[in-house]
Amino acid sequence: MSTAELDGKTAVVTGAGGQIGGGIARELAKAGCDVVLADVDVLDTAYNQQGSEEVHGAETAHKLADDIESMGRRAIVVECDVTKAAQVEAMIDATVEEFGGLDVMCNNAGIITLSTVEELAEAEWDSVMDVNAKGVFLCAKAAIPELKRSKGTIINTASIAGEIGAAGLGHYVASKHAVMGLTKCLALELAPDDVTVNAICPGIVNTPMWSKVLTPAMGGDYGDIIEDVMPLGRDQTPEDMGRLAVFFATNRNVTGEAVKVDGGITQNVI
């Protein structure tokens, strides 16, 4: 259902070919946004949850664009590596050229690998930090001039890992702590321009991050893990993250916040 606040607005979603990115894009489209879907088919590194340089993100985003257009909204796909400033700037330029401006910037692209700090390769650290932290910085920086004009919003995908520690995930946890800190700083810097900045902190969503990396490492079945650790007894969905994105995009007095959508798992300390 479209909302008056977002009807006809323009949103950019990075990592749109992933499940969480797709959920965010769909919910924003349902709320009335036209959407720019940004992703890549090939990364410079195999250090990611797919374990391959070929990730097919843009290919998936094209299918998502068809779905969004079937809702009566407009959608375009832009191939963009968020670690490359020139590509990020071109993404914003393409958005403005196609839609006339930018209202909602969703920095969602992210990768994960599993390694102890002792065994972590420098290149692996760099890859995760580049996508997860530098990518948010570059996309926010490029979007700010347009968002100041529209009095828009930045929505960063962080993680519950941005509030805790986790053995074997030092590089990923550090990257998400960086996103949380940058979110708060951006909120203060952009408040005088009436631009809001917030973060979504997903809990456990059945994405390749879990199916290909974390679940095998935990040596269990995904359903059993959810039953064991999740107070609500169920995992979270991409649509959950999308609905929070819509909330952030339509609530003008919420800024500098990081909201967990985690089924209570971070409260489950006993």
GROMACS .gro file of C-alpha atoms in nm:
model
  270
    1MET     CA    1   0.000   0.000   0.000
    2SER     CA    2   0.146   0.334  -0.103
    3THR     CA    3   0.192   0.611   0.150
    4ALA     CA    4   0.141   0.980   0.086
    5GLU     CA    5   0.491   1.051   0.214
    6LEU     CA    6   0.663   0.823  -0.039
    7ASP     CA    7   0.432   0.833  -0.338
    8GLY     CA    8   0.642   0.933  -0.638
    9LYS     CA    9   0.967   0.952  -0.441
   10THR     CA   10   1.291   0.795  -0.566
   11ALA     CA   11   1.496   0.540  -0.374
   12VAL     CA   12   1.835   0.384  -0.445
   13VAL     CA   13   1.905   0.040  -0.298
   14THR     CA   14   2.257  -0.102  -0.319
   15GLY     CA   15   2.304  -0.476  -0.301
   16ALA     CA   16   1.956  -0.495  -0.452
   17GLY     CA   17   2.018  -0.837  -0.603
   18GLY     CA   18   2.049  -0.990  -0.256
   19GLN     CA   19   1.753  -1.106  -0.054
   20ILE     CA   20   1.756  -0.826   0.203
   21GLY     CA   21   1.815  -0.565  -0.066
   22GLY     CA   22   1.529  -0.712  -0.265
   23GLY     CA   23   1.301  -0.701   0.037
   24ILE     CA   24   1.386  -0.337   0.100
   25ALA     CA   25   1.331  -0.243  -0.264
   26ARG     CA   26   0.996  -0.422  -0.284
   27GLU     CA   27   0.859  -0.262   0.032
   28LEU     CA   28   0.969   0.084  -0.078
   29ALA     CA   29   0.802   0.026  -0.414
   30LYS     CA   30   0.483  -0.088  -0.243
   31ALA     CA   31   0.495   0.236  -0.042
   32GLY     CA   32   0.510   0.438  -0.363
   33CYS     CA   33   0.878   0.477  -0.452
   34ASP     CA   34   1.039   0.441  -0.789
   35VAL     CA   35   1.357   0.242  -0.732
   36VAL     CA   36   1.712   0.231  -0.862
   37LEU     CA   37   1.847  -0.120  -0.811
   38ALA     CA   38   2.226  -0.121  -0.781
   39ASP     CA   39   2.440  -0.434  -0.778
   40VAL     CA   40   2.716  -0.617  -0.966
   41ASP     CA   41   2.748  -0.952  -1.138
   42VAL     CA   42   3.123  -0.984  -1.071
   43LEU     CA   43   3.328  -0.872  -0.771
   44ASP     CA   44   3.702  -0.807  -0.764
   45THR     CA   45   3.739  -1.074  -0.496
   46ALA     CA   46   3.610  -1.419  -0.400
   47TYR     CA   47   3.610  -1.313  -0.034
   48ASN     CA   48   3.232  -1.305   0.009
   49GLN     CA   49   2.945  -1.530   0.114
   50GLN     CA   50   2.919  -1.680  -0.236
   51GLY     CA   51   3.285  -1.784  -0.231
   52SER     CA   52   3.319  -1.669  -0.592
   53GLU     CA   53   3.389  -1.354  -0.789
   54GLU     CA   54   3.068  -1.424  -0.982
   55VAL     CA   55   2.773  -1.313  -0.768
   56HIS     CA   56   2.506  -1.241  -1.034
   57GLY     CA   57   2.365  -0.949  -0.837
   58ALA     CA   58   2.277  -0.728  -1.133
   59GLU     CA   59   2.122  -1.024  -1.314
   60THR     CA   60   1.891  -1.084  -1.018
   61ALA     CA   61   1.818  -0.712  -0.991
   62HIS     CA   62   1.683  -0.710  -1.348
   63LYS     CA   63   1.425  -0.972  -1.248
   64LEU     CA   64   1.337  -0.762  -0.944
   65ALA     CA   65   1.292  -0.457  -1.167
   66ASP     CA   66   1.027  -0.648  -1.364
   67ASP     CA   67   0.847  -0.731  -1.038
   68ILE     CA   68   0.852  -0.368  -0.926
   69GLU     CA   69   0.723  -0.243  -1.260
   70SER     CA   70   0.437  -0.492  -1.233
   71MET     CA   71   0.339  -0.302  -0.917
   72GLY     CA   72   0.300   0.012  -1.123
   73ARG     CA   73   0.627   0.171  -1.012
   74ARG     CA   74   0.933   0.249  -1.222
   75ALA     CA   75   1.263   0.067  -1.171
   76ILE     CA   76   1.604   0.071  -1.335
   77VAL     CA   77   1.915  -0.138  -1.275
   78VAL     CA   78   2.256   0.027  -1.241
   79GLU     CA   79   2.567  -0.187  -1.221
   80CYS     CA   80   2.770  -0.035  -0.940
   81ASP     CA   81   3.062  -0.157  -0.730
   82VAL     CA   82   3.015   0.043  -0.409
   83THR     CA   83   3.389   0.034  -0.339
   84LYS     CA   84   3.461   0.242  -0.650
   85ALA     CA   85   3.393   0.616  -0.610
   86ALA     CA   86   3.354   0.678  -0.983
   87GLN     CA   87   3.092   0.404  -1.015
   88VAL     CA   88   2.903   0.532  -0.712
   89GLU     CA   89   2.898   0.886  -0.850
   90ALA     CA   90   2.777   0.751  -1.185
   91MET     CA   91   2.497   0.566  -1.003
   92ILE     CA   92   2.375   0.890  -0.843
   93ASP     CA   93   2.405   1.072  -1.177
   94ALA     CA   94   2.198   0.800  -1.347
   95THR     CA   95   1.936   0.828  -1.073
   96VAL     CA   96   1.901   1.203  -1.114
   97GLU     CA   97   1.896   1.178  -1.493
   98GLU     CA   98   1.622   0.913  -1.491
   99PHE     CA   99   1.404   1.034  -1.203
  100GLY     CA  100   1.500   1.397  -1.147
  101GLY     CA  101   1.632   1.358  -0.795
  102LEU     CA  102   1.689   1.129  -0.498
  103ASP     CA  103   1.489   1.096  -0.177
  104VAL     CA  104   1.591   0.768  -0.010
  105MET     CA  105   1.946   0.626  -0.015
  106CYS     CA  106   1.962   0.268   0.112
  107ASN     CA  107   2.319   0.152   0.167
  108ASN     CA  108   2.262  -0.221   0.184
  109ALA     CA  109   2.548  -0.390  -0.006
  110GLY     CA  110   2.748  -0.619   0.221
  111ILE     CA  111   2.966  -0.930   0.230
  112ILE     CA  112   3.086  -1.173   0.495
  113THR     CA  113   3.351  -1.440   0.538
  114LEU     CA  114   3.453  -1.650   0.836
  115SER     CA  115   3.803  -1.638   0.986
  116THR     CA  116   3.974  -1.584   1.317
  117VAL     CA  117   4.184  -1.270   1.341
  118GLU     CA  118   4.496  -1.485   1.371
  119GLU     CA  119   4.427  -1.656   1.039
  120LEU     CA  120   4.267  -1.361   0.859
  121ALA     CA  121   4.438  -1.256   0.536
  122GLU     CA  122   4.493  -0.883   0.491
  123ALA     CA  123   4.314  -0.900   0.156
  124GLU     CA  124   4.014  -1.063   0.325
  125TRP     CA  125   4.000  -0.785   0.586
  126ASP     CA  126   4.025  -0.525   0.310
  127SER     CA  127   3.748  -0.683   0.102
  128VAL     CA  128   3.497  -0.693   0.386
  129MET     CA  129   3.581  -0.345   0.514
  130ASP     CA  130   3.575  -0.200   0.162
  131VAL     CA  131   3.225  -0.322   0.079
  132ASN     CA  132   3.063  -0.296   0.421
  133ALA     CA  133   3.214   0.027   0.555
  134LYS     CA  134   3.382   0.216   0.272
  135GLY     CA  135   3.084   0.142   0.048
  136VAL     CA  136   2.847   0.311   0.293
  137PHE     CA  137   3.081   0.611   0.315
  138LEU     CA  138   3.113   0.650  -0.063
  139CYS     CA  139   2.741   0.610  -0.131
  140ALA     CA  140   2.638   0.848   0.147
  141LYS     CA  141   2.895   1.106   0.037
  142ALA     CA  142   2.777   1.095  -0.324
  143ALA     CA  143   2.409   1.109  -0.229
  144ILE     CA  144   2.426   1.393   0.023
  145PRO     CA  145   2.394   1.687  -0.220
  146GLU     CA  146   2.075   1.543  -0.370
  147LEU     CA  147   1.936   1.447  -0.029
  148LYS     CA  148   1.992   1.800   0.101
  149ARG     CA  149   1.782   1.927  -0.188
  150SER     CA  150   1.502   1.678  -0.125
  151LYS     CA  151   1.528   1.672   0.256
  152GLY     CA  152   1.560   1.299   0.220
  153THR     CA  153   1.693   1.009   0.419
  154ILE     CA  154   1.986   0.768   0.437
  155ILE     CA  155   1.915   0.414   0.555
  156ASN     CA  156   2.217   0.194   0.625
  157THR     CA  157   2.201  -0.183   0.664
  158ALA     CA  158   2.413  -0.259   0.969
  159SER     CA  159   2.368  -0.579   1.173
  160ILE     CA  160   2.324  -0.706   1.525
  161ALA     CA  161   2.698  -0.768   1.480
  162GLY     CA  162   2.733  -0.391   1.509
  163GLU     CA  163   2.647  -0.419   1.879
  164ILE     CA  164   2.819  -0.741   1.982
  165GLY     CA  165   3.135  -0.944   1.930
  166ALA     CA  166   3.153  -1.282   1.756
  167ALA     CA  167   3.448  -1.520   1.737
  168GLY     CA  168   3.558  -1.581   1.381
  169LEU     CA  169   3.388  -1.265   1.257
  170GLY     CA  170   3.622  -0.991   1.377
  171HIS     CA  171   3.648  -0.825   1.036
  172TYR     CA  172   3.272  -0.841   0.973
  173VAL     CA  173   3.188  -0.719   1.324
  174ALA     CA  174   3.436  -0.433   1.289
  175SER     CA  175   3.279  -0.331   0.959
  176LYS     CA  176   2.931  -0.320   1.108
  177HIS     CA  177   3.047  -0.126   1.414
  178ALA     CA  178   3.187   0.123   1.161
  179VAL     CA  179   2.847   0.148   0.991
  180MET     CA  180   2.679   0.213   1.326
  181GLY     CA  181   2.925   0.488   1.414
  182LEU     CA  182   2.904   0.651   1.073
  183THR     CA  183   2.525   0.646   1.093
  184LYS     CA  184   2.529   0.847   1.416
  185CYS     CA  185   2.784   1.096   1.286
  186LEU     CA  186   2.598   1.148   0.959
  187ALA     CA  187   2.274   1.202   1.151
  188LEU     CA  188   2.432   1.489   1.343
  189GLU     CA  189   2.604   1.639   1.040
  190LEU     CA  190   2.292   1.634   0.823
  191ALA     CA  191   2.028   1.727   1.080
  192PRO     CA  192   2.060   2.101   1.002
  193ASP     CA  193   1.964   2.016   0.642
  194ASP     CA  194   1.661   1.809   0.756
  195VAL     CA  195   1.816   1.485   0.627
  196THR     CA  196   1.761   1.184   0.851
  197VAL     CA  197   2.006   0.894   0.885
  198ASN     CA  198   1.928   0.560   1.049
  199ALA     CA  199   2.039   0.197   1.045
  200ILE     CA  200   1.863  -0.136   1.014
  201CYS     CA  201   2.018  -0.418   1.219
  202PRO     CA  202   1.900  -0.755   1.086
  203GLY     CA  203   1.912  -1.059   1.309
  204ILE     CA  204   1.898  -1.398   1.137
  205VAL     CA  205   1.764  -1.395   0.782
  206ASN     CA  206   1.788  -1.708   0.565
  207THR     CA  207   2.029  -1.562   0.309
  208PRO     CA  208   2.355  -1.703   0.166
  209MET     CA  209   2.529  -1.541   0.464
  210TRP     CA  210   2.365  -1.805   0.679
  211SER     CA  211   2.315  -2.094   0.439
  212LYS     CA  212   2.668  -2.086   0.296
  213VAL     CA  213   2.881  -1.941   0.578
  214LEU     CA  214   2.740  -1.931   0.929
  215THR     CA  215   2.514  -2.237   0.946
  216PRO     CA  216   2.786  -2.478   0.821
  217ALA     CA  217   3.035  -2.321   1.063
  218MET     CA  218   2.796  -2.380   1.353
  219GLY     CA  219   2.768  -2.744   1.250
  220GLY     CA  220   2.392  -2.756   1.273
  221ASP     CA  221   2.065  -2.735   1.088
  222TYR     CA  222   1.931  -2.385   1.020
  223GLY     CA  223   1.591  -2.465   1.167
  224ASP     CA  224   1.749  -2.613   1.480
  225ILE     CA  225   1.965  -2.303   1.525
  226ILE     CA  226   1.659  -2.079   1.506
  227GLU     CA  227   1.474  -2.295   1.759
  228ASP     CA  228   1.771  -2.295   1.996
  229VAL     CA  229   1.861  -1.925   1.996
  230MET     CA  230   1.559  -1.723   1.883
  231PRO     CA  231   1.319  -1.617   2.161
  232LEU     CA  232   1.033  -1.565   1.914
  233GLY     CA  233   1.108  -1.904   1.759
  234ARG     CA  234   1.128  -1.781   1.402
  235ASP     CA  235   1.382  -1.615   1.176
  236GLN     CA  236   1.346  -1.272   1.025
  237THR     CA  237   1.255  -1.195   0.664
  238PRO     CA  238   1.372  -0.952   0.397
  239GLU     CA  239   1.026  -0.797   0.412
  240ASP     CA  240   1.078  -0.720   0.782
  241MET     CA  241   1.381  -0.511   0.685
  242GLY     CA  242   1.187  -0.343   0.407
  243ARG     CA  243   0.905  -0.240   0.637
  244LEU     CA  244   1.156  -0.082   0.875
  245ALA     CA  245   1.309   0.105   0.580
  246VAL     CA  246   0.964   0.245   0.499
  247PHE     CA  247   0.925   0.350   0.863
  248PHE     CA  248   1.258   0.534   0.857
  249ALA     CA  249   1.174   0.698   0.525
  250THR     CA  250   0.841   0.832   0.651
  251ASN     CA  251   0.922   0.940   1.006
  252ARG     CA  252   1.093   1.277   0.998
  253ASN     CA  253   1.174   1.293   1.370
  254VAL     CA  254   1.368   0.967   1.387
  255THR     CA  255   1.740   1.005   1.319
  256GLY     CA  256   2.066   0.860   1.444
  257GLU     CA  257   1.894   0.536   1.543
  258ALA     CA  258   1.996   0.174   1.489
  259VAL     CA  259   1.695  -0.054   1.523
  260LYS     CA  260   1.733  -0.429   1.566
  261VAL     CA  261   1.495  -0.662   1.382
  262ASP     CA  262   1.621  -0.978   1.547
  263GLY     CA  263   1.340  -1.168   1.716
  264GLY     CA  264   1.489  -1.085   2.054
  265ILE     CA  265   1.811  -1.279   1.998
  266THR     CA  266   2.039  -1.007   2.135
  267GLN     CA  267   1.837  -1.013   2.460
  268ASN     CA  268   1.887  -1.389   2.494
  269VAL     CA  269   2.198  -1.379   2.713
  270ILE     CA  270   2.124  -1.672   2.943
   0.00000   0.00000   0.00000
